[in-house]
């Protein structure tokens, strides 16, 4: 089958072809994402206010909505070369198995120890912290990919790394925790007694197994209460999407190199870091009127912020210590059902992705987790890669679109983001293998509870 | 640092540069590895006898010690393209951190779901089984890398896959087991009640946690007692080393492409599959008088078959149902101390590697596991890859050789095999991180017990 075409199974760019600047899609957006608001004054956060929490250069990147290309410092580009370029894979085996005329490509970000794309922003954020002369950084982690990525970046640069890990993950994923420790990070189950907000949450909800929003609150408090520390975040923020644009830029460069034109671009969506990074250059071309693409964000039916959420200002964290962001949200109190195994459990969505969706530049769809794991298992057997549950949301929709092509006979070119591997998600796979996995779709009443907690801003 | 040289961080061959034939080092060996013997008659195993256990074409490969190049079937080459070529990585960051004038390269085989090089032979063995019209294959697995690789290959080809997993691993590594199940394999803890030899071992040693040699006996019995099944093995055999030569061939091709000349080639050694595959083309040049290299096999001090074993005929399995092989061995009854966490725990060594060592073509050294995990952690933090404990034996010696160059000022080029990743070995890493890991070196008396069980053949 490979003989019929000149396109290899895996397209690797040369080092000299790797991006030298990140692409800032906000520069091409007519409707800019709304600014972060100070939760006390409800006024836009100033650079000075943000500088208390984030590193200075990252604050500049966070606020910069007009510079289209921001150079990637040489040190970060050198680090990228250790695990990038990531391959753009032609899914020949999947196409053959599906008997589809569609051409399927995926950008695979799982070939590094963090197991995902998260490392792209972790090294950038750690680099600027180091450059500013800081001692260390704090963060939260759920499934553990972001915490692992940050601990790798900090180990490389000699920075202290303090991770607040959602307690249920801390207990269910001891191996993730141990990878972070191997990279020298300290890992604290959240909520914990080490912060005021953690103690408050524990007092109000004894026995809670924690949430991302809660761990964020603790990590922010830890950063602001220690000299020489700042907080870093693995998704949602503009700066993170900026760094993750390296995914889309490499994808585009690989496609251009072989004259491949995408019809559909698909990414899974939790906080929006991978999706935003993957689609940025494609959306940019749409915004500039240079090309058109169908772009699809895929989210879990059990945590449907884009497809069923409200576009409103909301808290980014449970403790309500962080700035407010205007985004599609289910309310900061929303927590997906305990039987949800598929990742992507954040209550909100990156303001950039939210604005693009609001403006009709991208579509969104939601899928149920048993369908996601069916696709994951099918893909693993055919393409040899065991995908992360998060990534498998995109696989599900890519397969569905390829099957539509089989019906219509259209030879569409489908590109999706395979964000990472599922080696640390075998508890969820086991549940699926044993036929014990269920679906859960929140009722309108469930969602109403989350919406009731939205702050009154607009 | 990368700017000072034209050699990229990662050398990927083009698909068109990938090997089209395996290299059979036996063809160039003056002293051929000794033949397998029938355990009953002590006569060399005939092709017909071997055909009862192994697929026909694999038997031919097993016995062929004169054909230097054996073509890789197109189907296998297509499968290889899903996860190969593997990168030859220039360890710029490690060199800088060590402040060594040495140039360090590693061939990284961990970028596939089996997490190691094992897939190279798994797909080949499954392919020939499928071609012969078999229903399925049986095998044993210890740490689980081989079992995972075989289950991936069988899932791809639609073959049944029955894995006997050493009981202690089955219980301690439920996630490995679950990956195999995700690929559709059935996994049985060994020793089990499903075979006569398993029942016998359980009766004699109630409560045993199993061993590789014991799981091999069960898998062989399962293969020979079911219609349409054959047994496959992940290491030791000549055929496995033949398939694994793809590692060395790619390494050599990548080096030749950039005009890199190795001085030292280092590989970890358990059964010898990775080591034999990596070094084959280099040994071939030595045998043909075309070049000279220092070649170092690294084994655990707790299971020192090359450095402290005897070169003699021995059983390959505990149940003594398999043919005898002439190899460096600690005796088929030898089991490493329970505190040994570093893999590479087989009592013997591939006959090819054993003969090369006996003839002085390669060196061998042993390292203690705390030193191995020190190197593993150091490497993870500097190069970003969390290595398998097995692979870390080679890392340890590569670092030591690079530090010698620092003392002498020699700019040697060191190449080592990084066989895989350690994502499923976090229990061992945790032990090390907590300072709870000890070393164990068997006494001469310990070894004497193993030697006492050697069969009288020579």
PDB file of C-alpha atoms in Angstrom, chain A residues 10 12 81-85 111, chain B residues 8-13 83-90 105-112 247 250-251 254-255 278 385 415-418:
ATOM      1  CA  UNK A  10       5.702   9.062   9.194  1.00  0.00           C
ATOM      2  CA  UNK A  12       9.514  13.972  10.234  1.00  0.00           C
ATOM      3  CA  UNK A  81      14.982  18.975  19.565  1.00  0.00           C
ATOM      4  CA  UNK A  82      15.264  16.281  22.229  1.00  0.00           C
ATOM      5  CA  UNK A  83      11.727  15.075  21.533  1.00  0.00           C
ATOM      6  CA  UNK A  84      10.544  17.045  18.509  1.00  0.00           C
ATOM      7  CA  UNK A  85       9.718  17.255  15.668  1.00  0.00           C
ATOM      8  CA  UNK A 111       6.778  10.142  22.128  1.00  0.00           C
TER       9      UNK A 111
ATOM     10  CA  UNK B   8      21.086  16.541  14.391  1.00  0.00           C
ATOM     11  CA  UNK B   9      19.826  15.529  17.808  1.00  0.00           C
ATOM     12  CA  UNK B  10      18.000  12.645  16.221  1.00  0.00           C
ATOM     13  CA  UNK B  11      18.944  10.841  13.045  1.00  0.00           C
ATOM     14  CA  UNK B  12      15.958   9.270  11.311  1.00  0.00           C
ATOM     15  CA  UNK B  13      16.594   7.231   8.198  1.00  0.00           C
ATOM     16  CA  UNK B  83       7.174   2.447  14.415  1.00  0.00           C
ATOM     17  CA  UNK B  84      10.532   2.364  12.650  1.00  0.00           C
ATOM     18  CA  UNK B  85      13.045   3.643  11.776  1.00  0.00           C
ATOM     19  CA  UNK B  86      13.871   4.271  15.412  1.00  0.00           C
ATOM     20  CA  UNK B  87      15.983   7.348  16.043  1.00  0.00           C
ATOM     21  CA  UNK B  88      19.724   7.273  16.576  1.00  0.00           C
ATOM     22  CA  UNK B  89      20.004  10.048  19.140  1.00  0.00           C
ATOM     23  CA  UNK B  90      23.035  12.234  19.716  1.00  0.00           C
ATOM     24  CA  UNK B 105      24.853   8.194  20.679  1.00  0.00           C
ATOM     25  CA  UNK B 106      22.004   5.899  21.555  1.00  0.00           C
ATOM     26  CA  UNK B 107      19.650   3.877  19.446  1.00  0.00           C
ATOM     27  CA  UNK B 108      16.241   4.350  21.049  1.00  0.00           C
ATOM     28  CA  UNK B 109      13.844   1.436  20.628  1.00  0.00           C
ATOM     29  CA  UNK B 110      11.203   2.585  23.127  1.00  0.00           C
ATOM     30  CA  UNK B 111       8.865   4.586  20.871  1.00  0.00           C
ATOM     31  CA  UNK B 112       6.251   1.885  20.448  1.00  0.00           C
ATOM     32  CA  UNK B 247      18.518  -2.435  15.230  1.00  0.00           C
ATOM     33  CA  UNK B 250      19.683   0.938  11.124  1.00  0.00           C
ATOM     34  CA  UNK B 251      22.293   2.169  13.591  1.00  0.00           C
ATOM     35  CA  UNK B 254      22.511   6.214  10.257  1.00  0.00           C
ATOM     36  CA  UNK B 255      26.155   6.456  11.296  1.00  0.00           C
ATOM     37  CA  UNK B 278      22.614  -4.127  17.962  1.00  0.00           C
ATOM     38  CA  UNK B 385      13.612   9.734  28.483  1.00  0.00           C
ATOM     39  CA  UNK B 415      27.110   4.081  20.909  1.00  0.00           C
ATOM     40  CA  UNK B 416      24.696   2.285  23.167  1.00  0.00           C
ATOM     41  CA  UNK B 417      21.345   0.589  22.854  1.00  0.00           C
ATOM     42  CA  UNK B 418      18.466   2.210  24.742  1.00  0.00           C
TER      43      UNK B 418
END
